[in-house]
Every structure is written in structure tokens, then in C-alpha cells.
Tab-separated table of N, CA, C and O and ligand atoms in Angstrom:
chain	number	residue	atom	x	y	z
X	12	UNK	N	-25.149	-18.988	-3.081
X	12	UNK	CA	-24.278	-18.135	-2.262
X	12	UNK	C	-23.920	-16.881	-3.044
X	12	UNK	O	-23.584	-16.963	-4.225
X	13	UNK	N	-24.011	-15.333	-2.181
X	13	UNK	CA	-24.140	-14.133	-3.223
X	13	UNK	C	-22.279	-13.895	-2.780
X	13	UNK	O	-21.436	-14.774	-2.601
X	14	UNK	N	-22.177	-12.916	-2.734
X	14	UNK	CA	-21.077	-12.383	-2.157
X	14	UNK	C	-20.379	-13.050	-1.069
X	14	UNK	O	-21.062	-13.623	-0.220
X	15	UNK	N	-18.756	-13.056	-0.953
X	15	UNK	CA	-18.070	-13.147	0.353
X	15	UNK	C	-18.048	-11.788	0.636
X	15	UNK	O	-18.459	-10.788	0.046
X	16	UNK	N	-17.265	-12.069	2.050
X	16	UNK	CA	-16.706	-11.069	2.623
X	16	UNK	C	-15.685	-10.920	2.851
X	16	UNK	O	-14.874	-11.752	3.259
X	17	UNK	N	-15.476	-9.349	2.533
X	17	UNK	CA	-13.884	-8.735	2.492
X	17	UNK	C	-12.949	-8.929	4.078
X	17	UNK	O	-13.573	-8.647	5.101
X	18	UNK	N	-12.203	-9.171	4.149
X	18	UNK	CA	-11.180	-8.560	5.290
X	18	UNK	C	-10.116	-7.613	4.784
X	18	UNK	O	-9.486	-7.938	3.777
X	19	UNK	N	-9.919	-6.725	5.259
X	19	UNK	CA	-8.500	-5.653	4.910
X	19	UNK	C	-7.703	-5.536	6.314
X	19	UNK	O	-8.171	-5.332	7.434
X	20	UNK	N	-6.417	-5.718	5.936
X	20	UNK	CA	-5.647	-5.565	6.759
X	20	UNK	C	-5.040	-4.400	6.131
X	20	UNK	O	-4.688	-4.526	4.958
X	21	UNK	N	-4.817	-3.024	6.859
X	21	UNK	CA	-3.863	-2.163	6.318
X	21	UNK	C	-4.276	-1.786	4.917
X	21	UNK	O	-5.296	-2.144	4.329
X	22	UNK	N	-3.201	-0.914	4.434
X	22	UNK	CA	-2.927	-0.374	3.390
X	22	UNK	C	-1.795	-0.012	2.835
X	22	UNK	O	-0.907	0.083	3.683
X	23	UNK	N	-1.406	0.264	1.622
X	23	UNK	CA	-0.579	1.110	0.887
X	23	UNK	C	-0.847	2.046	0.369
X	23	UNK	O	-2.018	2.321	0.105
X	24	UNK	N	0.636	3.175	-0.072
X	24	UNK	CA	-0.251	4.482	-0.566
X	24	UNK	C	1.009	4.070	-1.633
X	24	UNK	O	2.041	3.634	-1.125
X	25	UNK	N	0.931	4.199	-3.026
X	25	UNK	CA	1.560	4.509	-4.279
X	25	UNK	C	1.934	5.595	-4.303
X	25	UNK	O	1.325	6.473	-3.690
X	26	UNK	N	3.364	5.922	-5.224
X	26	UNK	CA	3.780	7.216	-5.244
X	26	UNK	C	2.942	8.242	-5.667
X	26	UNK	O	3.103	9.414	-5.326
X	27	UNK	N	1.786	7.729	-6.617
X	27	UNK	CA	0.783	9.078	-7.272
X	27	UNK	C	-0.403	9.463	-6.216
X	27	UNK	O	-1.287	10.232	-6.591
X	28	UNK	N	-0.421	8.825	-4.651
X	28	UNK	CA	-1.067	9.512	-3.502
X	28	UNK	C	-1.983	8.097	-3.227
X	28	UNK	O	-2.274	7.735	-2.087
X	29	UNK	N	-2.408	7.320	-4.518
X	29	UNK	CA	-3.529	6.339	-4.276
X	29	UNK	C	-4.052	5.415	-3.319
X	29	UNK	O	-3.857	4.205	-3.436
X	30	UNK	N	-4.608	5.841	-2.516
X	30	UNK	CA	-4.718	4.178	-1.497
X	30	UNK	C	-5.070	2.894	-2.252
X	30	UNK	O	-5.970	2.955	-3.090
X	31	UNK	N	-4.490	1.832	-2.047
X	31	UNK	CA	-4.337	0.807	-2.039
X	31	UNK	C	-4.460	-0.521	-1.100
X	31	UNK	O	-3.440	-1.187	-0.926
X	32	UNK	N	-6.040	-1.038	-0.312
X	32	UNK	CA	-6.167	-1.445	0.516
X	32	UNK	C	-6.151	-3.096	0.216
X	32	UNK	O	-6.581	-3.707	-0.763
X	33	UNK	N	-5.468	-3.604	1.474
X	33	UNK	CA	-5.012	-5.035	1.173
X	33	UNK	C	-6.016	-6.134	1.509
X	33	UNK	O	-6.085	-6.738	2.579
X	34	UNK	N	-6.881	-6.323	0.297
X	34	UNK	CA	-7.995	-7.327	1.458
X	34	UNK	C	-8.020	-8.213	0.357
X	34	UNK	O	-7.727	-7.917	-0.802
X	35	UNK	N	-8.432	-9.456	0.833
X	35	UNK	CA	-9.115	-10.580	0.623
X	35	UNK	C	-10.443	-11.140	1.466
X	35	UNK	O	-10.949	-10.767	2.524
X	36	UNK	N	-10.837	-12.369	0.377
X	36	UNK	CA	-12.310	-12.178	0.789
X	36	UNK	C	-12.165	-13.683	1.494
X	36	UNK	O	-11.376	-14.548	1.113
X	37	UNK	N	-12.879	-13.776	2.344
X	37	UNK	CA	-13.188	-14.880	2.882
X	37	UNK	C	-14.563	-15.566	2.684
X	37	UNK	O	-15.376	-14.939	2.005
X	38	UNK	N	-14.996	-16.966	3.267
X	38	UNK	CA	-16.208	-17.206	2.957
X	38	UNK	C	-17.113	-17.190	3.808
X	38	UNK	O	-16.600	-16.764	4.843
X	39	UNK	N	-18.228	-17.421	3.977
X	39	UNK	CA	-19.187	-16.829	5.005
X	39	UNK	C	-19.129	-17.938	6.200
X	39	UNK	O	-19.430	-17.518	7.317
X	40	UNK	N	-18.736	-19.440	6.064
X	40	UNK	CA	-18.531	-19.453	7.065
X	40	UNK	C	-17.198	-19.285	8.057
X	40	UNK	O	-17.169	-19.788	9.180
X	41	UNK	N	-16.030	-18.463	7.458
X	41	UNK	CA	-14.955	-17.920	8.031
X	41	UNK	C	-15.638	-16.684	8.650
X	41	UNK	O	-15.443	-16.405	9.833
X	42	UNK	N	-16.552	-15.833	7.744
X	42	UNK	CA	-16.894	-14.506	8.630
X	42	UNK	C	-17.971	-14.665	9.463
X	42	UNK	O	-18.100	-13.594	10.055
X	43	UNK	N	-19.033	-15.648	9.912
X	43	UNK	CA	-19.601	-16.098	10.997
X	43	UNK	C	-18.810	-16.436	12.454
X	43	UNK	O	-19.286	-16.293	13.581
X	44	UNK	N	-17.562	-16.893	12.125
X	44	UNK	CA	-16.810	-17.254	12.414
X	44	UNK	C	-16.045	-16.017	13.363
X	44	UNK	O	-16.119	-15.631	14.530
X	45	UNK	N	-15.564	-15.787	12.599
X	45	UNK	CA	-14.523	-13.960	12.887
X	45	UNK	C	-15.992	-13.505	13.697
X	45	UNK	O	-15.850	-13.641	14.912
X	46	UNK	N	-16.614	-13.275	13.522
X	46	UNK	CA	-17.981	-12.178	14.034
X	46	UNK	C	-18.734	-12.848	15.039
X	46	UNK	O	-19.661	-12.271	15.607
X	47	UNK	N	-18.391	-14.094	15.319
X	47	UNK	CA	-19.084	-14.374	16.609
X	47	UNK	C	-20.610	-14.504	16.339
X	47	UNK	O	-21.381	-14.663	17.286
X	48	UNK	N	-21.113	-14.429	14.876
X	48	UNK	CA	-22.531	-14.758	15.570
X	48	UNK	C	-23.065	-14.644	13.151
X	48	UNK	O	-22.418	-14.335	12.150
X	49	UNK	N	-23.932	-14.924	13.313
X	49	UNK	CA	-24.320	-15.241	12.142
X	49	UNK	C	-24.553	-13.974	11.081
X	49	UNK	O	-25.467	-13.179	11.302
X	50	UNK	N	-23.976	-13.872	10.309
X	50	UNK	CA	-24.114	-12.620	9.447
X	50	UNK	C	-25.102	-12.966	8.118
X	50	UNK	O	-25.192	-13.995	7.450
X	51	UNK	N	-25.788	-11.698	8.021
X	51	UNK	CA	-27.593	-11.632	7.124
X	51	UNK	C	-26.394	-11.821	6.014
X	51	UNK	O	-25.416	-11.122	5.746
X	52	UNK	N	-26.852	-12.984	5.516
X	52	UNK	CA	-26.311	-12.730	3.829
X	52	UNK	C	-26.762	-12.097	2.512
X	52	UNK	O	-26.503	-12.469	1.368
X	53	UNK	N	-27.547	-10.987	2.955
X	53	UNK	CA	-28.122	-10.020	2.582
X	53	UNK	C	-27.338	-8.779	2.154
X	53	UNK	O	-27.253	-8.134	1.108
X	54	UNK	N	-26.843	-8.705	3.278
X	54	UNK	CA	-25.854	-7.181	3.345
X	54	UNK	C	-24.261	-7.725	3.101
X	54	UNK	O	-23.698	-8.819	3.143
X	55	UNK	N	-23.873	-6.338	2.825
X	55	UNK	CA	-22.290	-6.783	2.419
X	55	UNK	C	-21.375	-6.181	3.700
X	55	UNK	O	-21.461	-5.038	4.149
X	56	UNK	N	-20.511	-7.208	4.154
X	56	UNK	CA	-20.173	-6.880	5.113
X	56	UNK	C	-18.251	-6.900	4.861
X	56	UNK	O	-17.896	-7.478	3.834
X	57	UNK	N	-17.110	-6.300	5.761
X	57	UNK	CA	-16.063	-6.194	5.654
X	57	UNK	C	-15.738	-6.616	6.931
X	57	UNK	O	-16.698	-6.899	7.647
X	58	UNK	N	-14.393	-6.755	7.496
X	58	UNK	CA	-13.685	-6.768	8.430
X	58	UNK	C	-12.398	-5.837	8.530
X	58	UNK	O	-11.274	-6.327	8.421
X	59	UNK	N	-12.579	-4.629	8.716
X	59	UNK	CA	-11.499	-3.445	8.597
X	59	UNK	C	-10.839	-3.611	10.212
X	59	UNK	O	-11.388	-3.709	11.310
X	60	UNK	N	-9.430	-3.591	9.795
X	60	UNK	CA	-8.675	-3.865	11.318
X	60	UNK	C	-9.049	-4.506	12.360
X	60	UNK	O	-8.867	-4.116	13.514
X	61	UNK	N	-9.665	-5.660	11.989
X	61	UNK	CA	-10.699	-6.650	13.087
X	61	UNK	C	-11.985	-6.074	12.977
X	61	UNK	O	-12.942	-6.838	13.098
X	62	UNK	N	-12.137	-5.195	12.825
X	62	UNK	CA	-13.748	-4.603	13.040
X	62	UNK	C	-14.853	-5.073	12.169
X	62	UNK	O	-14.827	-4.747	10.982
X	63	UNK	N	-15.696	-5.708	12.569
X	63	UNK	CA	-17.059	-5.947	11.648
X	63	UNK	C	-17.673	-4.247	10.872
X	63	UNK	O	-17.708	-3.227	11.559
X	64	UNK	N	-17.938	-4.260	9.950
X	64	UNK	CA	-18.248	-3.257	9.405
X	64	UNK	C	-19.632	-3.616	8.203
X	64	UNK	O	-19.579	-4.531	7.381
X	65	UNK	N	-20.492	-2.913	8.321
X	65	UNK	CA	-21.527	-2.969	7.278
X	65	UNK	C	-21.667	-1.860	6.004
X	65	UNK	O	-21.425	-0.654	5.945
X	66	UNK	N	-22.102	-2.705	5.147
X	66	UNK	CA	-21.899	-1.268	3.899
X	66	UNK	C	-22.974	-0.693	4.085
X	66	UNK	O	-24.024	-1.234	4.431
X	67	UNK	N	-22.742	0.785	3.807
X	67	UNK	CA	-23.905	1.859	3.718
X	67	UNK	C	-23.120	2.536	2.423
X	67	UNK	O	-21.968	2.899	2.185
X	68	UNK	N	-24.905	2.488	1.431
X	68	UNK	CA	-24.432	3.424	-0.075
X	68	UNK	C	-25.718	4.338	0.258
X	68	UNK	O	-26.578	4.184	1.126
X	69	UNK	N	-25.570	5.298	-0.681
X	69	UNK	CA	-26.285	6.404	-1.230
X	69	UNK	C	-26.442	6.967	-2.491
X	69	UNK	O	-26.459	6.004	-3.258
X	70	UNK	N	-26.541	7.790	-3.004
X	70	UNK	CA	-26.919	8.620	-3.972
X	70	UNK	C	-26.272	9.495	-4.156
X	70	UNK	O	-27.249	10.209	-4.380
X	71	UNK	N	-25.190	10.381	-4.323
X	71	UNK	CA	-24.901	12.259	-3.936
X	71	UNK	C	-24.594	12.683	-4.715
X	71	UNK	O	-24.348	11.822	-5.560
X	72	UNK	N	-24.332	14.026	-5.199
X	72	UNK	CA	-23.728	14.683	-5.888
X	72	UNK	C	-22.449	14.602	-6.372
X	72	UNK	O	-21.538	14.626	-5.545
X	73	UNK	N	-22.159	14.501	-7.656
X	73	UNK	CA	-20.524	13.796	-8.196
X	73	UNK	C	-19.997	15.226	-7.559
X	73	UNK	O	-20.517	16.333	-7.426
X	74	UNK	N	-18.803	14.702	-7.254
X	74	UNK	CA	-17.630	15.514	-6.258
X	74	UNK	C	-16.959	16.202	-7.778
X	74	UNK	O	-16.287	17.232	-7.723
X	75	UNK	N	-17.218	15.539	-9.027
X	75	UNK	CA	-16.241	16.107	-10.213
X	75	UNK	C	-16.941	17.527	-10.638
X	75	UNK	O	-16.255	18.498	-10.958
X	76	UNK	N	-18.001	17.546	-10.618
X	76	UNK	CA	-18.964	18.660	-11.188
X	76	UNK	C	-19.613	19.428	-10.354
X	76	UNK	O	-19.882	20.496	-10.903
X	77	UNK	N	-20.101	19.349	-8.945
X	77	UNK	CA	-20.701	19.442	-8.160
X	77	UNK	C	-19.822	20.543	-6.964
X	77	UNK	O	-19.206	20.124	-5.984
X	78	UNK	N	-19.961	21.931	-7.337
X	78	UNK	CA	-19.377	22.767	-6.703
X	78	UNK	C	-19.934	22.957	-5.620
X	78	UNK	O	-19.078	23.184	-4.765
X	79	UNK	N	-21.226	22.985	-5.107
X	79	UNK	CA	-21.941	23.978	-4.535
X	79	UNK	C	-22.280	22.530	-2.991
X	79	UNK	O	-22.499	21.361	-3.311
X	80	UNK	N	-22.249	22.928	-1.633
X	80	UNK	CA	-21.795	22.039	-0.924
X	80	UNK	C	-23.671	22.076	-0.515
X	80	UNK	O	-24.368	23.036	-0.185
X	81	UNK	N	-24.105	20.335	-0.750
X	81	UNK	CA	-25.323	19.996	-0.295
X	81	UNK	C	-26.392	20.176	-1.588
X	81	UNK	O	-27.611	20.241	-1.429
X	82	UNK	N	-25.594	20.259	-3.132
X	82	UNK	CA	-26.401	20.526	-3.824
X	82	UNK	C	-27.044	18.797	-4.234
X	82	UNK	O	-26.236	17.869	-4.188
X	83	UNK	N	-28.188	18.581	-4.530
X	83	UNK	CA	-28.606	17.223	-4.993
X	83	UNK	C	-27.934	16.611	-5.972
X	83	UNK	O	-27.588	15.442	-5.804
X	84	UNK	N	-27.572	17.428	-7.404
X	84	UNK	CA	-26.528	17.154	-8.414
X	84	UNK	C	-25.958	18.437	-9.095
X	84	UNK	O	-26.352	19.559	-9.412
X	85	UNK	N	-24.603	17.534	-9.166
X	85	UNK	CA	-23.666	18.653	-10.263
X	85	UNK	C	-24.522	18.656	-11.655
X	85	UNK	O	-25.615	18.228	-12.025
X	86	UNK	N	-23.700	19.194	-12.081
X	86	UNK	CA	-23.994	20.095	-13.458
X	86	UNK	C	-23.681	18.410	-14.596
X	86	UNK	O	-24.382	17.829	-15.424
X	87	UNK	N	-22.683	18.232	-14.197
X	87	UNK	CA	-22.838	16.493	-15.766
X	87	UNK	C	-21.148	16.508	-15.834
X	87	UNK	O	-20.415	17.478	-16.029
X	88	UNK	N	-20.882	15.463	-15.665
X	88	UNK	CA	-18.874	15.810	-16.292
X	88	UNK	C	-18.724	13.922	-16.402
X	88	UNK	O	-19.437	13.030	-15.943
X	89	UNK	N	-17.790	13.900	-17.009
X	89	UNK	CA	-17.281	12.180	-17.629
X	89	UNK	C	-17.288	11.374	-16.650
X	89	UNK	O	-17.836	10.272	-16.660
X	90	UNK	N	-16.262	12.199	-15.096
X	90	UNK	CA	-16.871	10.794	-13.901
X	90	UNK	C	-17.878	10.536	-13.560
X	90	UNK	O	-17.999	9.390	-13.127
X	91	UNK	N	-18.886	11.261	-13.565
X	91	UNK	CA	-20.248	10.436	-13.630
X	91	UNK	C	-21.181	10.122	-14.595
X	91	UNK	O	-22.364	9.790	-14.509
X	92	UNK	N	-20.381	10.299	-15.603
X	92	UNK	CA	-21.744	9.809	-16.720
X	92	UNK	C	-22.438	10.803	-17.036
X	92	UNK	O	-23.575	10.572	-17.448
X	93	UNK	N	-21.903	12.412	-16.928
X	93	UNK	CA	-23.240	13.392	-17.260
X	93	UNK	C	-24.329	13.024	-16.755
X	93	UNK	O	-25.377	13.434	-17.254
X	94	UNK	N	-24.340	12.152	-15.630
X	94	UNK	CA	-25.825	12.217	-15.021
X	94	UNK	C	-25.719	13.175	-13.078
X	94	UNK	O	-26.568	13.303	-12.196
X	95	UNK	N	-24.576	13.527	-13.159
X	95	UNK	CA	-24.818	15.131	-11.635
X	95	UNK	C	-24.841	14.207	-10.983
X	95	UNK	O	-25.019	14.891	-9.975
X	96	UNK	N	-24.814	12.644	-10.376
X	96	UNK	CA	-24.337	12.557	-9.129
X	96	UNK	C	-23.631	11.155	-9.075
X	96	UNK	O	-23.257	10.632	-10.125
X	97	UNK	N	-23.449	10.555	-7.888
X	97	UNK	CA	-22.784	9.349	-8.009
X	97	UNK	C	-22.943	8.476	-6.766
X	97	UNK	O	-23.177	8.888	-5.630
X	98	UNK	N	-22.775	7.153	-7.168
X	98	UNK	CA	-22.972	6.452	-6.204
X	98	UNK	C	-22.030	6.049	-4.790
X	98	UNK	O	-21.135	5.208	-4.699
X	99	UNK	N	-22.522	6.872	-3.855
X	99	UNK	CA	-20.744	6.431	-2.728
X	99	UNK	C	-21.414	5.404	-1.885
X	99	UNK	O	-22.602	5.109	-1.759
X	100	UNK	N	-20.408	4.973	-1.382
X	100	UNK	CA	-20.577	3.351	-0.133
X	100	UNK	C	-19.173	3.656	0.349
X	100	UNK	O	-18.034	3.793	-0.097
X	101	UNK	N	-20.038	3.702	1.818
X	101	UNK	CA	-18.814	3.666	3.431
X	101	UNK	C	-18.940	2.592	3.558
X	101	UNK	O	-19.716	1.988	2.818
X	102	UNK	N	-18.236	1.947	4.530
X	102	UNK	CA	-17.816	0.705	5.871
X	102	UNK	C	-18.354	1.672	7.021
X	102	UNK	O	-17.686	2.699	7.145
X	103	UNK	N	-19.165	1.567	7.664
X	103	UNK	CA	-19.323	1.584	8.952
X	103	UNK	C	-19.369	0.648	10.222
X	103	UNK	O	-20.110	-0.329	10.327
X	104	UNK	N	-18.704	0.973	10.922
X	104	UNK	CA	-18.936	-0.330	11.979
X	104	UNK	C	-20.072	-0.711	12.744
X	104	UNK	O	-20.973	-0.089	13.308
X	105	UNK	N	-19.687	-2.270	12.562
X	105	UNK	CA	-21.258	-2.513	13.030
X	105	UNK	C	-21.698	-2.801	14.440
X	105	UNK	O	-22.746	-3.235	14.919
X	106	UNK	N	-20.190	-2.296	15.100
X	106	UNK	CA	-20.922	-2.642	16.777
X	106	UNK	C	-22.004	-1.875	17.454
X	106	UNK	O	-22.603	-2.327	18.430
X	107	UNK	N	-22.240	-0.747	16.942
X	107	UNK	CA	-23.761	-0.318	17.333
X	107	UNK	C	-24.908	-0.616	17.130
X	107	UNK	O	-25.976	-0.120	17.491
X	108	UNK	N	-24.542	-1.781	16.301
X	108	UNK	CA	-25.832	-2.890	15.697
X	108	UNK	C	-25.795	-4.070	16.235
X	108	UNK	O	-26.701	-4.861	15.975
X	109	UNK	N	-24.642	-4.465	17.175
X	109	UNK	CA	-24.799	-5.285	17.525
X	109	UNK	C	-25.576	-5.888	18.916
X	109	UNK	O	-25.267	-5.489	20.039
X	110	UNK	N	-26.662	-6.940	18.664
X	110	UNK	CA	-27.600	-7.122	19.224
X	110	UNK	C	-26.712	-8.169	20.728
X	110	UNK	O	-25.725	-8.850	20.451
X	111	UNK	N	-27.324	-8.113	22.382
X	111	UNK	CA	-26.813	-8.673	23.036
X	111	UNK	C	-26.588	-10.423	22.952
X	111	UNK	O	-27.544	-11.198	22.995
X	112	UNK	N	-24.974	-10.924	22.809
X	112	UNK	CA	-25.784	-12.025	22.488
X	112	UNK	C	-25.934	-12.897	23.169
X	112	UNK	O	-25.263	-12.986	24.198
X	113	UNK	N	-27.204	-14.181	22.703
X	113	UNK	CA	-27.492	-14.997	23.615
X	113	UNK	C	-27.401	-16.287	22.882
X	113	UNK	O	-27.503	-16.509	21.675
X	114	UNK	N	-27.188	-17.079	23.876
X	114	UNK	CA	-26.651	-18.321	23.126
X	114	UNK	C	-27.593	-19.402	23.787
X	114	UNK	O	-27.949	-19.054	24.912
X	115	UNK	N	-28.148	-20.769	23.332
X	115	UNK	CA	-28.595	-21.280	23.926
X	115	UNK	C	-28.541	-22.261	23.561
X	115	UNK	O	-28.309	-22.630	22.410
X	116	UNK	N	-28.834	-23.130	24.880
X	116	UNK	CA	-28.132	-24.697	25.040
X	116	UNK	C	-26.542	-24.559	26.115
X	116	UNK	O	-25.706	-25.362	26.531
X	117	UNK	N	-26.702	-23.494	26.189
X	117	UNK	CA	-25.424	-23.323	27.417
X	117	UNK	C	-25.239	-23.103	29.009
X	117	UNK	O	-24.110	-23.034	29.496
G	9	ZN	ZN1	-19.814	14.754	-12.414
């Protein structure tokens, strides 16, 4: 078994601006469960405000060094390692992925 999955309910913000999101992880068969239908234990998945959500990462340009808007990489600075870019990952939701479902034996 690789990863659970997150649920977040809400958030906090700290006085220095920080979000602070409140999740715990559940186990896969709680999030089969929550999601109504069997989740690839492949991908990493969340539950943001009830919502099924799938991770999407990329590649981009570190936001610390990286002035110029759409450039491939910044120039090099300490948050990324002097290597010009960095790794980001959204939550997107996954109901546009979700396939009609069918159940059978019913
Ligand atoms: Zn940088």
C-alpha cells in the first residue's frame, strides 16, 4: 500500500499571512468509500471541501528568481537549489474525469 489520501477541511491563516490547511489522511478504503467508486492507487488523490480532487505537478520556473512571465527558468537563487525552476502540484477536481457510473448486479 503506497500513499493515503488526504481530506482537508478548511483552513487557517497565522498571523505572518501563512495558510495552514487542516487535513488528515484517510485510508483507501475510507476514500473508495467517500468517492463512490474505486480510486487508481496510482495517483494521489485529496478530498478538498467534499470534492474529489487529483494531483497535477509540473516543472516551472522558480517564482524566487524568475522575473520574466513564461520564461522556462529563472536565473538560480536558494529556493530552488540554483537550478531556475521548481516543482509545483495543484488539486484539481476530478469531476470532469469522472466516468458515468455503472454498477452491476443491480
Ligand atoms: Zn529560484
Amino acid at each position: 500500500m503506497g500513499e493515503s489520501v488526504k481530506v482537508r477541511d478548511g483552513y487557517t491563516i497565522s498571523d505572518d499571512g501563512l495558510i495552514h490547511y487542516a487535513e488528515r489522511a484517510i485510508t483507501w478504503p475510507e476514500a473508495d468509500e467517500m468517492a463512490g467508486r474505486r480510486l487508481d492507487r496510482r495517483k494521489a488523490w485529496a478530498f478538498i471541501d467534499g470534492e474529489l480532487c487529483d494531483c497535477v505537478s509540473w516543472t516551472a520556473a522558480c517564482s524566487g528568481c524568475s522575473d520574466e512571465v513564461g520564461a522556462a527558468r529563472g536565473g538560480g537563487c536558494s529556493e530552488c537549489g540554483y537550478h531556475g525552476v521548481s516543482r509545483q502540484a495543484m488539486w484539481v477536481p476530478a469531476t470532469f474525469a469522472r466516468a458515468t457510473p455503472h454498477r452491476e448486479g443491480e
